[in-house]
Amino acid sequence: MTVSSLAFRLLILATFIVPSIAQAINPADCASSVHLLLLRGEGTGDDLNVLDTIQNLVLEQIPGATSLGVPYQHGDSDKQFAAYNGSVLLQQYIAGYATTCPDSKIAVLGYSLGAVATMNAICGVSSLLITHAVEALDFKYASNVIAVVAYGDETYVPLQSWNVGNCTIGAGIYPRLDPGACEPFASSLKSYCDYGDYQCCSILPDDANAAHHTYFTKYNQDVVAFIQSRLG
Ligand SMILES: *[C@@H]1O[C@H](CO)[C@@H](O)[C@H](O)[C@H]1NC(C)=O
Ligand SMILES: *[C@@H]1O[C@H](CO)[C@@H](O)[C@H](O)[C@H]1NC(C)=O
């Protein structure tokens, strides 16, 4: 490395003021296509859990993709805090990544508790029983964040343009009162919710919540195609 390129890199490091988690991002590691951020459902253990399935598909099928299981507090017994922590961490991560890697695109997928955290990070909190407030993501990130996918979101409400799946009239157990707050990101959003998933489709009769566990096998390939189409 020449002295001037080193000086240039130091200048970049000194100039960009980004949230702490983003300081871990090395500009050399920016995705040449899309960076996939994954927020798993509740439970202890690693940050991917069953989301390794969608991670593998994206890395196999989209050249230049990178991915990360967002290390939020998915194992915390306080689900309200866990979702809040995931939303804040995701917003910080998006802001930091967009600053360090302005030419990379970002896709987000959240499942279950991770879907709540994801949708709240994009749209802000507007559910009566969710007490920790989060503001909507700044619209200036709309050109960076090209896809936001929810699987089995407990804040699901019917009749939204981004809804996918066969839950047409049910709602999540923490229904979103102001889905209009998601509109600025509508072209990036897809929220998958099937009949039989009582967490996102709670009015309809449940079948032991089986549908909450079939999104991966049913929709992963659709999600890859959606990300590819959004990459243009
Ligand atoms: C969320 O959890 C992470 C990881 O433990 C922690 O570093 C961060 O401070 C927490 N943020 C909030 C807002 O709770
Ligand atoms: C809706 O999707 C679930 C989960 O795949 C499936 O079990 C169910 O049969 C579907 N229901 C209808 C009415 O299509």
mmCIF file of C-alpha atoms and ligand atoms in Angstrom:
data_model
loop_
_atom_site.group_PDB
_atom_site.id
_atom_site.type_symbol
_atom_site.label_atom_id
_atom_site.label_comp_id
_atom_site.label_asym_id
_atom_site.label_seq_id
_atom_site.Cartn_x
_atom_site.Cartn_y
_atom_site.Cartn_z
ATOM 1 C CA MET A 1 0.000 0.000 0.000
ATOM 2 C CA THR A 2 1.396 3.422 -0.876
ATOM 3 C CA VAL A 3 1.687 6.166 1.692
ATOM 4 C CA SER A 4 -0.983 8.232 -0.028
ATOM 5 C CA SER A 5 -3.511 5.377 -0.107
ATOM 6 C CA LEU A 6 -2.834 4.717 3.568
ATOM 7 C CA ALA A 7 -3.362 8.402 4.324
ATOM 8 C CA PHE A 8 -6.560 8.289 2.287
ATOM 9 C CA ARG A 9 -7.836 5.322 4.279
ATOM 10 C CA LEU A 10 -7.037 7.021 7.562
ATOM 11 C CA LEU A 11 -8.861 10.094 6.331
ATOM 12 C CA ILE A 12 -11.908 7.970 5.540
ATOM 13 C CA LEU A 13 -11.789 6.395 8.992
ATOM 14 C CA ALA A 14 -11.475 9.780 10.646
ATOM 15 C CA THR A 15 -14.220 11.382 8.562
ATOM 16 C CA PHE A 16 -17.007 8.866 8.897
ATOM 17 C CA ILE A 17 -18.751 9.081 12.225
ATOM 18 C CA VAL A 18 -20.845 5.947 12.441
ATOM 19 C CA PRO A 19 -22.513 4.010 15.247
ATOM 20 C CA SER A 20 -20.297 1.662 17.212
ATOM 21 C CA ILE A 21 -21.407 -1.592 15.571
ATOM 22 C CA ALA A 22 -20.531 -0.172 12.169
ATOM 23 C CA GLN A 23 -16.937 0.437 13.167
ATOM 24 C CA ALA A 24 -16.501 -3.278 12.680
ATOM 25 C CA ILE A 25 -17.255 -2.931 8.949
ATOM 26 C CA ASN A 26 -14.140 -2.793 6.825
ATOM 27 C CA PRO A 27 -14.740 -0.923 3.530
ATOM 28 C CA ALA A 28 -12.825 -3.732 1.801
ATOM 29 C CA ASP A 29 -15.601 -6.121 2.870
ATOM 30 C CA CYS A 30 -18.478 -4.201 1.262
ATOM 31 C CA ALA A 31 -20.710 -6.459 -0.825
ATOM 32 C CA SER A 32 -20.376 -5.976 -4.574
ATOM 33 C CA SER A 33 -24.107 -6.744 -4.883
ATOM 34 C CA VAL A 34 -26.240 -7.087 -1.767
ATOM 35 C CA HIS A 35 -25.608 -7.417 1.964
ATOM 36 C CA LEU A 36 -28.246 -9.568 3.642
ATOM 37 C CA LEU A 37 -29.108 -8.806 7.277
ATOM 38 C CA LEU A 38 -30.969 -11.607 9.057
ATOM 39 C CA LEU A 39 -32.926 -11.321 12.313
ATOM 40 C CA ARG A 40 -33.837 -14.745 13.682
ATOM 41 C CA GLY A 41 -36.791 -15.681 15.874
ATOM 42 C CA GLU A 42 -36.623 -15.846 19.665
ATOM 43 C CA GLY A 43 -34.360 -18.288 21.426
ATOM 44 C CA THR A 44 -30.813 -18.655 22.655
ATOM 45 C CA GLY A 45 -27.927 -19.874 20.559
ATOM 46 C CA ASP A 46 -26.412 -18.616 17.336
ATOM 47 C CA ASP A 47 -27.613 -15.556 15.453
ATOM 48 C CA LEU A 48 -28.907 -17.440 12.385
ATOM 49 C CA ASN A 49 -30.763 -20.528 13.597
ATOM 50 C CA VAL A 50 -33.120 -21.627 10.772
ATOM 51 C CA LEU A 51 -32.264 -18.510 8.740
ATOM 52 C CA ASP A 52 -29.148 -20.329 7.541
ATOM 53 C CA THR A 53 -31.440 -21.706 4.798
ATOM 54 C CA ILE A 54 -32.129 -18.305 3.234
ATOM 55 C CA GLN A 55 -28.545 -17.203 3.822
ATOM 56 C CA ASN A 56 -27.240 -20.198 1.875
ATOM 57 C CA LEU A 57 -29.610 -19.604 -1.050
ATOM 58 C CA VAL A 58 -28.709 -15.924 -1.341
ATOM 59 C CA LEU A 59 -24.958 -16.585 -1.157
ATOM 60 C CA GLU A 60 -25.259 -19.379 -3.744
ATOM 61 C CA GLN A 61 -27.507 -17.570 -6.186
ATOM 62 C CA ILE A 62 -26.501 -13.893 -5.995
ATOM 63 C CA PRO A 63 -22.876 -13.262 -6.983
ATOM 64 C CA GLY A 64 -21.102 -10.764 -4.732
ATOM 65 C CA ALA A 65 -23.578 -11.135 -1.867
ATOM 66 C CA THR A 66 -22.512 -11.088 1.784
ATOM 67 C CA SER A 67 -24.606 -11.682 4.877
ATOM 68 C CA LEU A 68 -24.815 -11.282 8.637
ATOM 69 C CA GLY A 69 -27.032 -12.671 11.396
ATOM 70 C CA VAL A 70 -27.714 -9.473 13.371
ATOM 71 C CA PRO A 71 -26.522 -10.152 16.955
ATOM 72 C CA TYR A 72 -29.546 -8.766 18.761
ATOM 73 C CA GLN A 73 -30.834 -10.014 22.127
ATOM 74 C CA HIS A 74 -33.037 -12.795 20.646
ATOM 75 C CA GLY A 75 -32.445 -14.941 23.737
ATOM 76 C CA ASP A 76 -33.727 -12.383 26.255
ATOM 77 C CA SER A 77 -36.785 -13.595 28.178
ATOM 78 C CA ASP A 78 -38.266 -10.081 27.890
ATOM 79 C CA LYS A 79 -39.590 -10.210 24.318
ATOM 80 C CA GLN A 80 -40.505 -6.517 24.324
ATOM 81 C CA PHE A 81 -36.928 -5.601 25.127
ATOM 82 C CA ALA A 82 -35.568 -8.150 22.661
ATOM 83 C CA ALA A 83 -37.638 -6.736 19.784
ATOM 84 C CA TYR A 84 -36.670 -3.185 20.734
ATOM 85 C CA ASN A 85 -33.011 -4.160 20.908
ATOM 86 C CA GLY A 86 -33.273 -5.756 17.450
ATOM 87 C CA SER A 87 -34.904 -2.670 15.941
ATOM 88 C CA VAL A 88 -32.294 -0.300 17.354
ATOM 89 C CA LEU A 89 -29.411 -2.540 16.338
ATOM 90 C CA LEU A 90 -30.813 -2.968 12.815
ATOM 91 C CA GLN A 91 -31.258 0.781 12.353
ATOM 92 C CA GLN A 92 -27.709 1.411 13.600
ATOM 93 C CA TYR A 93 -26.401 -1.310 11.356
ATOM 94 C CA ILE A 94 -28.189 0.048 8.276
ATOM 95 C CA ALA A 95 -26.916 3.574 8.977
ATOM 96 C CA GLY A 96 -23.361 2.371 9.494
ATOM 97 C CA TYR A 97 -23.341 0.043 6.516
ATOM 98 C CA ALA A 98 -24.850 2.658 4.193
ATOM 99 C CA THR A 99 -22.125 5.089 5.248
ATOM 100 C CA THR A 100 -19.225 2.658 4.931
ATOM 101 C CA CYS A 101 -20.564 0.893 1.829
ATOM 102 C CA PRO A 102 -22.630 3.490 -0.075
ATOM 103 C CA ASP A 103 -22.497 1.471 -3.309
ATOM 104 C CA SER A 104 -23.742 -1.788 -1.748
ATOM 105 C CA LYS A 105 -27.414 -2.631 -1.464
ATOM 106 C CA ILE A 106 -28.971 -3.938 1.752
ATOM 107 C CA ALA A 107 -31.664 -6.618 2.107
ATOM 108 C CA VAL A 108 -33.233 -7.506 5.463
ATOM 109 C CA LEU A 109 -35.169 -10.604 6.462
ATOM 110 C CA GLY A 110 -36.705 -11.121 9.889
ATOM 111 C CA TYR A 111 -38.563 -14.160 11.196
ATOM 112 C CA SER A 112 -41.116 -14.124 14.033
ATOM 113 C CA LEU A 113 -39.628 -11.974 16.850
ATOM 114 C CA GLY A 114 -37.036 -10.874 14.287
ATOM 115 C CA ALA A 115 -39.886 -9.894 11.931
ATOM 116 C CA VAL A 116 -41.376 -7.676 14.647
ATOM 117 C CA ALA A 117 -37.971 -6.065 15.218
ATOM 118 C CA THR A 118 -37.501 -5.606 11.457
ATOM 119 C CA MET A 119 -40.911 -4.105 10.712
ATOM 120 C CA ASN A 120 -40.678 -1.785 13.725
ATOM 121 C CA ALA A 121 -37.226 -0.653 12.586
ATOM 122 C CA ILE A 122 -38.625 0.266 9.162
ATOM 123 C CA CYS A 123 -42.068 1.654 10.121
ATOM 124 C CA GLY A 124 -41.652 2.651 13.779
ATOM 125 C CA VAL A 125 -43.706 1.138 16.601
ATOM 126 C CA SER A 126 -47.487 1.604 16.419
ATOM 127 C CA SER A 127 -48.957 -1.390 18.259
ATOM 128 C CA LEU A 128 -50.965 -0.815 21.433
ATOM 129 C CA LEU A 129 -49.249 -3.526 23.446
ATOM 130 C CA ILE A 130 -45.693 -2.790 22.325
ATOM 131 C CA THR A 131 -44.353 -0.383 24.904
ATOM 132 C CA HIS A 132 -40.791 0.392 23.748
ATOM 133 C CA ALA A 133 -41.023 3.156 21.141
ATOM 134 C CA VAL A 134 -38.895 3.112 17.980
ATOM 135 C CA GLU A 135 -39.025 5.777 15.254
ATOM 136 C CA ALA A 136 -39.342 4.801 11.590
ATOM 137 C CA LEU A 137 -36.140 4.438 9.572
ATOM 138 C CA ASP A 138 -35.020 7.670 7.916
ATOM 139 C CA PHE A 139 -36.230 7.678 4.300
ATOM 140 C CA LYS A 140 -32.758 8.696 3.134
ATOM 141 C CA TYR A 141 -31.879 4.984 3.404
ATOM 142 C CA ALA A 142 -34.522 3.956 0.851
ATOM 143 C CA SER A 143 -31.917 3.853 -1.932
ATOM 144 C CA ASN A 144 -29.686 1.552 0.150
ATOM 145 C CA VAL A 145 -32.349 -0.786 1.557
ATOM 146 C CA ILE A 146 -33.799 -2.545 -1.480
ATOM 147 C CA ALA A 147 -35.649 -5.414 0.210
ATOM 148 C CA VAL A 148 -37.270 -5.907 3.612
ATOM 149 C CA VAL A 149 -38.930 -9.273 4.164
ATOM 150 C CA ALA A 150 -40.953 -10.443 7.174
ATOM 151 C CA TYR A 151 -41.882 -14.074 7.860
ATOM 152 C CA GLY A 152 -44.711 -14.500 10.409
ATOM 153 C CA ASP A 153 -44.770 -10.921 11.759
ATOM 154 C CA GLU A 154 -46.807 -10.435 14.953
ATOM 155 C CA THR A 155 -47.530 -6.830 13.886
ATOM 156 C CA TYR A 156 -49.123 -8.021 10.616
ATOM 157 C CA VAL A 157 -52.313 -6.294 9.482
ATOM 158 C CA PRO A 158 -54.409 -7.271 6.441
ATOM 159 C CA LEU A 159 -54.960 -5.310 3.214
ATOM 160 C CA GLN A 160 -51.423 -3.948 2.794
ATOM 161 C CA SER A 161 -49.823 -3.860 -0.654
ATOM 162 C CA TRP A 162 -46.739 -5.688 0.668
ATOM 163 C CA ASN A 163 -48.631 -8.639 2.134
ATOM 164 C CA VAL A 164 -47.949 -12.096 0.680
ATOM 165 C CA GLY A 165 -49.356 -15.477 1.728
ATOM 166 C CA ASN A 166 -52.846 -16.788 2.253
ATOM 167 C CA CYS A 167 -53.730 -14.926 5.478
ATOM 168 C CA THR A 168 -56.115 -12.467 3.888
ATOM 169 C CA ILE A 169 -58.258 -11.373 6.849
ATOM 170 C CA GLY A 170 -56.313 -12.272 10.011
ATOM 171 C CA ALA A 171 -53.996 -9.985 11.976
ATOM 172 C CA GLY A 172 -50.967 -10.383 14.224
ATOM 173 C CA ILE A 173 -51.281 -10.506 17.987
ATOM 174 C CA TYR A 174 -49.724 -6.993 18.157
ATOM 175 C CA PRO A 175 -51.419 -5.442 15.106
ATOM 176 C CA ARG A 176 -49.769 -2.383 13.608
ATOM 177 C CA LEU A 177 -52.117 0.591 14.003
ATOM 178 C CA ASP A 178 -50.324 2.848 11.534
ATOM 179 C CA PRO A 179 -49.245 0.687 8.578
ATOM 180 C CA GLY A 180 -49.182 3.897 6.532
ATOM 181 C CA ALA A 181 -45.875 4.632 8.265
ATOM 182 C CA CYS A 182 -44.399 1.754 6.207
ATOM 183 C CA GLU A 183 -45.475 3.340 2.892
ATOM 184 C CA PRO A 184 -42.186 5.145 2.138
ATOM 185 C CA PHE A 185 -40.548 1.705 1.940
ATOM 186 C CA ALA A 186 -43.510 -0.068 0.276
ATOM 187 C CA SER A 187 -41.669 -1.056 -2.898
ATOM 188 C CA SER A 188 -39.041 -2.871 -0.810
ATOM 189 C CA LEU A 189 -41.437 -4.636 1.551
ATOM 190 C CA LYS A 190 -42.870 -8.140 1.552
ATOM 191 C CA SER A 191 -44.602 -9.581 4.606
ATOM 192 C CA TYR A 192 -45.356 -13.305 4.380
ATOM 193 C CA CYS A 193 -48.187 -14.562 6.557
ATOM 194 C CA ASP A 194 -50.137 -17.793 6.102
ATOM 195 C CA TYR A 195 -53.432 -19.012 7.445
ATOM 196 C CA GLY A 196 -52.707 -21.293 10.413
ATOM 197 C CA ASP A 197 -49.926 -19.060 11.822
ATOM 198 C CA TYR A 198 -51.597 -17.680 14.920
ATOM 199 C CA GLN A 199 -48.770 -15.239 15.599
ATOM 200 C CA CYS A 200 -49.399 -13.186 12.430
ATOM 201 C CA CYS A 201 -52.903 -14.425 11.502
ATOM 202 C CA SER A 202 -54.528 -14.646 14.902
ATOM 203 C CA ILE A 203 -58.221 -14.355 14.139
ATOM 204 C CA LEU A 204 -58.282 -17.532 12.102
ATOM 205 C CA PRO A 205 -58.335 -20.953 13.770
ATOM 206 C CA ASP A 206 -54.881 -22.333 14.417
ATOM 207 C CA ASP A 207 -53.547 -25.791 13.614
ATOM 208 C CA ALA A 208 -50.884 -26.001 16.323
ATOM 209 C CA ASN A 209 -49.234 -22.986 14.657
ATOM 210 C CA ALA A 210 -47.803 -25.229 11.922
ATOM 211 C CA ALA A 211 -47.850 -22.470 9.305
ATOM 212 C CA HIS A 212 -45.460 -20.389 11.444
ATOM 213 C CA HIS A 213 -42.758 -22.931 10.598
ATOM 214 C CA THR A 214 -43.158 -23.463 6.842
ATOM 215 C CA TYR A 215 -42.108 -20.081 5.396
ATOM 216 C CA PHE A 216 -38.564 -21.291 4.717
ATOM 217 C CA THR A 217 -39.540 -24.242 2.583
ATOM 218 C CA LYS A 218 -42.402 -22.419 0.913
ATOM 219 C CA TYR A 219 -41.036 -18.921 0.200
ATOM 220 C CA ASN A 220 -37.202 -18.776 0.410
ATOM 221 C CA GLN A 221 -36.839 -19.099 -3.351
ATOM 222 C CA ASP A 222 -39.417 -16.309 -3.914
ATOM 223 C CA VAL A 223 -37.405 -14.081 -1.595
ATOM 224 C CA VAL A 224 -34.198 -14.664 -3.569
ATOM 225 C CA ALA A 225 -36.060 -13.808 -6.794
ATOM 226 C CA PHE A 226 -37.448 -10.655 -5.158
ATOM 227 C CA ILE A 227 -33.983 -9.520 -4.054
ATOM 228 C CA GLN A 228 -32.639 -10.241 -7.560
ATOM 229 C CA SER A 229 -35.449 -8.244 -9.157
ATOM 230 C CA ARG A 230 -34.842 -5.328 -6.793
ATOM 231 C CA LEU A 231 -31.123 -5.388 -7.638
ATOM 232 C CA GLY A 232 -32.261 -4.761 -11.201
HETATM 233 C C1 LIG B 1 -28.763 -4.374 22.252
HETATM 234 O O1 LIG B 1 -27.969 -5.489 22.532
HETATM 235 C C2 LIG B 1 -26.608 -5.322 22.142
HETATM 236 C C3 LIG B 1 -25.909 -6.645 22.253
HETATM 237 O O2 LIG B 1 -25.939 -7.128 23.559
HETATM 238 C C4 LIG B 1 -26.009 -4.223 23.001
HETATM 239 O O3 LIG B 1 -24.658 -4.035 22.650
HETATM 240 C C5 LIG B 1 -26.795 -2.947 22.762
HETATM 241 O O4 LIG B 1 -26.322 -1.935 23.611
HETATM 242 C C6 LIG B 1 -28.279 -3.156 23.015
HETATM 243 N N1 LIG B 1 -28.958 -1.946 22.562
HETATM 244 C C7 LIG B 1 -30.082 -1.505 23.117
HETATM 245 C C8 LIG B 1 -30.620 -0.244 22.560
HETATM 246 O O5 LIG B 1 -30.660 -2.101 23.979
HETATM 247 C C1 LIG B 2 -52.264 -21.516 3.612
HETATM 248 O O1 LIG B 2 -50.881 -21.841 3.830
HETATM 249 C C2 LIG B 2 -50.685 -22.843 4.813
HETATM 250 C C3 LIG B 2 -49.188 -22.945 5.064
HETATM 251 O O2 LIG B 2 -48.509 -23.317 3.902
HETATM 252 C C4 LIG B 2 -51.282 -24.136 4.353
HETATM 253 O O3 LIG B 2 -51.109 -25.119 5.338
HETATM 254 C C5 LIG B 2 -52.773 -23.931 4.117
HETATM 255 O O4 LIG B 2 -53.342 -25.084 3.571
HETATM 256 C C6 LIG B 2 -53.021 -22.752 3.178
HETATM 257 N N1 LIG B 2 -54.460 -22.477 3.203
HETATM 258 C C7 LIG B 2 -55.151 -22.145 2.129
HETATM 259 C C8 LIG B 2 -56.586 -21.862 2.346
HETATM 260 O O5 LIG B 2 -54.638 -22.068 1.011
#
